[in-house]
Coordinates of N, CA and C in Angstrom, one line a residue:
M1 N 0.8 -1.2 0.0 CA 0.0 0.0 0.0 C 0.9 1.2 0.0
E2 N 0.6 2.2 -0.9 CA 1.4 3.4 -1.0 C 0.9 4.4 0.0
H3 N 1.9 5.0 0.6 CA 1.6 6.1 1.6 C 1.7 7.5 1.0
Q4 N 0.7 8.2 1.0 CA 0.7 9.5 0.3 C 1.1 10.6 1.3
K5 N 2.0 11.5 1.0 CA 2.3 12.6 1.8 C 2.0 13.9 1.0
S6 N 1.3 14.8 1.7 CA 1.0 16.0 1.0 C 1.8 17.1 1.6
H7 N 2.6 17.8 0.8 CA 3.4 18.9 1.3 C 3.2 20.1 0.4
S8 N 3.1 21.2 1.0 CA 3.1 22.4 0.1 C 4.5 22.6 -0.4
S9 N 4.7 23.3 -1.4 CA 6.0 23.5 -2.0 C 6.9 24.2 -0.9
L10 N 6.3 25.1 -0.1 CA 7.1 25.7 0.9 C 7.6 24.7 1.9
E11 N 6.8 23.8 2.4 CA 7.2 22.8 3.4 C 8.3 22.0 2.8
S12 N 8.2 21.5 1.6 CA 9.2 20.6 1.0 C 10.5 21.4 0.8
T13 N 10.4 22.7 0.5 CA 11.6 23.5 0.4 C 12.3 23.6 1.8
N14 N 11.5 23.9 2.8 CA 12.1 24.0 4.1 C 12.7 22.7 4.6
K15 N 12.1 21.6 4.2 CA 12.6 20.3 4.6 C 13.9 20.0 4.0
S16 N 14.0 20.3 2.7 CA 15.3 20.1 2.0 C 16.4 21.0 2.5
E17 N 16.0 22.2 2.9 CA 17.0 23.2 3.5 C 17.4 22.6 4.8
Q18 N 16.5 22.1 5.6 CA 16.8 21.6 6.9 C 17.7 20.4 6.8
E19 N 17.4 19.5 5.8 CA 18.3 18.3 5.5 C 19.7 18.7 5.1
K20 N 19.8 19.8 4.3 CA 21.1 20.3 3.9 C 21.9 20.8 5.1
K21 N 21.2 21.5 6.0 CA 21.9 22.0 7.2 C 22.4 20.9 8.0
E22 N 21.5 19.9 8.2 CA 21.9 18.8 9.1 C 23.0 18.0 8.5
Q23 N 23.0 17.8 7.2 CA 24.1 17.1 6.5 C 25.4 17.8 6.6
E24 N 25.3 19.2 6.4 CA 26.5 20.0 6.5 C 27.1 19.9 7.9
I25 N 26.3 20.0 9.0 CA 26.7 19.9 10.3 C 27.3 18.5 10.6
R26 N 26.6 17.5 10.2 CA 27.1 16.1 10.4 C 28.5 15.9 9.7
D27 N 28.6 16.4 8.5 CA 29.9 16.3 7.8 C 31.1 17.0 8.6
V28 N 30.8 18.2 9.1 CA 31.8 18.9 9.9 C 32.2 18.1 11.1
M29 N 31.2 17.6 11.8 CA 31.4 16.9 13.0 C 32.2 15.6 12.8
Q30 N 31.8 14.8 11.7 CA 32.5 13.6 11.4 C 33.9 13.8 11.0
D31 N 34.2 14.9 10.3 CA 35.6 15.2 9.9 C 36.4 15.5 11.2
I32 N 35.8 16.3 12.1 CA 36.5 16.6 13.4 C 36.7 15.4 14.2
L33 N 35.7 14.5 14.3 CA 35.9 13.3 15.1 C 37.0 12.4 14.5
A34 N 37.1 12.4 13.2 CA 38.1 11.6 12.5 C 39.5 12.1 12.7
N35 N 39.6 13.4 12.9 CA 41.0 14.0 12.8 C 41.5 14.5 14.2
A36 N 40.6 14.7 15.1 CA 41.0 15.3 16.4 C 41.9 14.3 17.2
N37 N 42.8 14.9 18.0 CA 43.7 14.1 18.7 C 43.3 13.8 20.1
S38 N 42.2 14.5 20.6 CA 41.7 14.2 21.9 C 40.2 14.6 22.0
K39 N 39.6 14.2 23.0 CA 38.2 14.5 23.2 C 38.0 16.0 23.4
K40 N 38.8 16.6 24.2 CA 38.7 18.1 24.4 C 38.9 18.8 23.1
E41 N 39.9 18.4 22.3 CA 40.1 19.1 21.0 C 38.9 19.0 20.1
A42 N 38.3 17.8 20.1 CA 37.1 17.6 19.3 C 36.0 18.5 19.8
E43 N 35.8 18.5 21.1 CA 34.7 19.4 21.6 C 34.9 20.8 21.2
N44 N 36.1 21.3 21.4 CA 36.4 22.7 21.0 C 36.2 23.0 19.5
Q45 N 36.8 22.1 18.7 CA 36.7 22.3 17.3 C 35.2 22.3 16.8
I46 N 34.4 21.4 17.3 CA 33.0 21.3 16.9 C 32.3 22.7 17.2
Q47 N 32.5 23.2 18.4 CA 31.9 24.4 18.8 C 32.4 25.6 17.9
V48 N 33.7 25.7 17.7 CA 34.3 26.7 16.9 C 33.7 26.7 15.4
E49 N 33.8 25.5 14.8 CA 33.4 25.4 13.4 C 31.9 25.6 13.2
L50 N 31.1 25.2 14.1 CA 29.7 25.4 13.9 C 29.3 26.8 14.2
R51 N 30.0 27.5 15.1 CA 29.7 28.9 15.4 C 30.1 29.7 14.2
K52 N 31.2 29.3 13.5 CA 31.7 30.0 12.3 C 30.6 30.0 11.2
K53 N 29.8 28.9 11.2 CA 28.7 28.8 10.2 C 27.4 29.4 10.7
G54 N 27.4 30.1 11.8 CA 26.3 30.9 12.2 C 25.3 30.2 13.2
Y55 N 25.8 29.1 13.8 CA 24.9 28.4 14.7 C 25.3 28.7 16.1
S56 N 24.3 28.8 17.0 CA 24.6 28.7 18.4 C 24.6 27.3 18.8
V57 N 25.6 26.9 19.7 CA 25.9 25.5 19.9 C 25.7 25.2 21.4
L58 N 24.9 24.1 21.7 CA 24.8 23.5 23.0 C 25.4 22.2 23.0
G59 N 26.5 22.0 23.7 CA 27.2 20.7 23.7 C 28.6 21.0 23.0
P60 N 29.1 20.0 22.4 CA 28.6 18.7 22.2 C 28.8 17.7 23.3
M61 N 28.0 16.7 23.4 CA 28.3 15.5 24.3 C 29.0 14.5 23.4
L62 N 30.2 14.1 23.9 CA 31.0 13.2 23.2 C 31.2 11.9 23.9
I63 N 31.3 10.9 23.0 CA 31.7 9.5 23.5 C 33.1 9.4 22.8
W64 N 34.1 9.1 23.5 CA 35.4 9.0 22.9 C 36.1 7.7 23.5
D65 N 36.1 6.7 22.8 CA 36.6 5.4 23.3 C 38.0 5.1 22.6
E66 N 39.0 5.2 23.4 CA 40.4 5.0 22.8 C 40.6 3.5 22.4
T67 N 40.0 2.6 23.1 CA 40.2 1.2 22.8 C 39.6 0.8 21.5
T68 N 38.3 1.1 21.3 CA 37.6 0.7 20.0 C 37.7 1.8 18.9
K69 N 38.2 2.9 19.2 CA 38.3 4.1 18.3 C 36.9 4.5 17.9
F70 N 35.9 4.2 18.7 CA 34.5 4.7 18.4 C 34.4 6.1 19.0
R71 N 33.9 7.0 18.2 CA 33.7 8.4 18.6 C 32.3 8.8 18.1
S72 N 31.6 9.5 19.0 CA 30.3 10.0 18.7 C 30.1 11.4 19.3
A73 N 29.4 12.2 18.6 CA 29.1 13.6 19.1 C 27.6 13.8 18.9
L74 N 27.0 14.4 20.0 CA 25.6 14.8 19.9 C 25.6 16.3 20.2
V75 N 25.1 17.1 19.3 CA 25.1 18.5 19.5 C 23.7 19.1 19.2
T76 N 23.4 20.1 20.0 CA 22.1 20.8 19.7 C 22.5 22.2 19.2
V77 N 22.0 22.5 18.0 CA 22.3 23.8 17.4 C 21.1 24.6 17.1
R78 N 21.3 25.9 17.0 CA 20.2 26.8 16.7 C 20.7 27.8 15.6
S79 N 20.0 27.9 14.5 CA 20.4 28.9 13.5 C 19.7 30.2 13.8
H80 N 20.2 31.3 13.3 CA 19.6 32.6 13.6 C 19.0 33.1 12.3
P81 N 17.7 33.4 12.3 CA 16.7 33.0 13.2 C 16.4 31.5 12.9
G82 N 15.8 30.8 13.9 CA 15.3 29.5 13.5 C 15.2 28.7 14.8
N83 N 14.7 27.5 14.5 CA 14.4 26.5 15.6 C 15.7 25.7 15.9
G84 N 15.8 25.3 17.1 CA 16.9 24.4 17.5 C 16.7 23.0 17.0
F85 N 17.7 22.2 16.8 CA 17.6 20.8 16.5 C 18.8 20.1 16.9
Q86 N 18.7 18.8 17.1 CA 19.9 18.0 17.5 C 20.4 17.2 16.4
I87 N 21.7 17.1 16.3 CA 22.4 16.3 15.3 C 23.4 15.4 16.0
E88 N 23.4 14.1 15.5 CA 24.4 13.2 16.0 C 25.3 12.7 14.9
A89 N 26.5 12.7 15.2 CA 27.5 12.2 14.2 C 28.4 11.1 14.9
T90 N 28.7 10.1 14.1 CA 29.5 9.1 14.7 C 30.7 8.8 13.7
Y91 N 31.8 8.3 14.3 CA 32.9 8.0 13.5 C 33.6 6.7 14.2
Q92 N 33.9 5.8 13.4 CA 34.6 4.6 13.9 C 35.8 4.3 13.0
A93 N 37.0 4.3 13.6 CA 38.2 4.0 12.9 C 38.4 2.5 12.9
Y94 N 38.7 2.0 11.8 CA 38.9 0.5 11.7 C 40.4 0.3 11.4
K95 N 40.9 -0.7 12.1 CA 42.4 -1.0 11.9 C 42.5 -2.0 10.9

């Protein structure tokens, strides 16, 4: 059974803009998680880079596991003007 969604053109434009913002933020965070040398460095870089892009930043909350090389960041951002939203990015280094 096919599920129909009705969106006005404005809603779908906003959705794609929102998705673009989320992907941009996720890309920035994943790059930082992949390249930072420490948890503190990653936290600072995420805040700095997202502020440069015009977001106010709450967080990030980081998981930084040296043993498994699993890294995750959860950040709440707010654009000006706009609503806040949460983004999670993860990175796993494989040996």
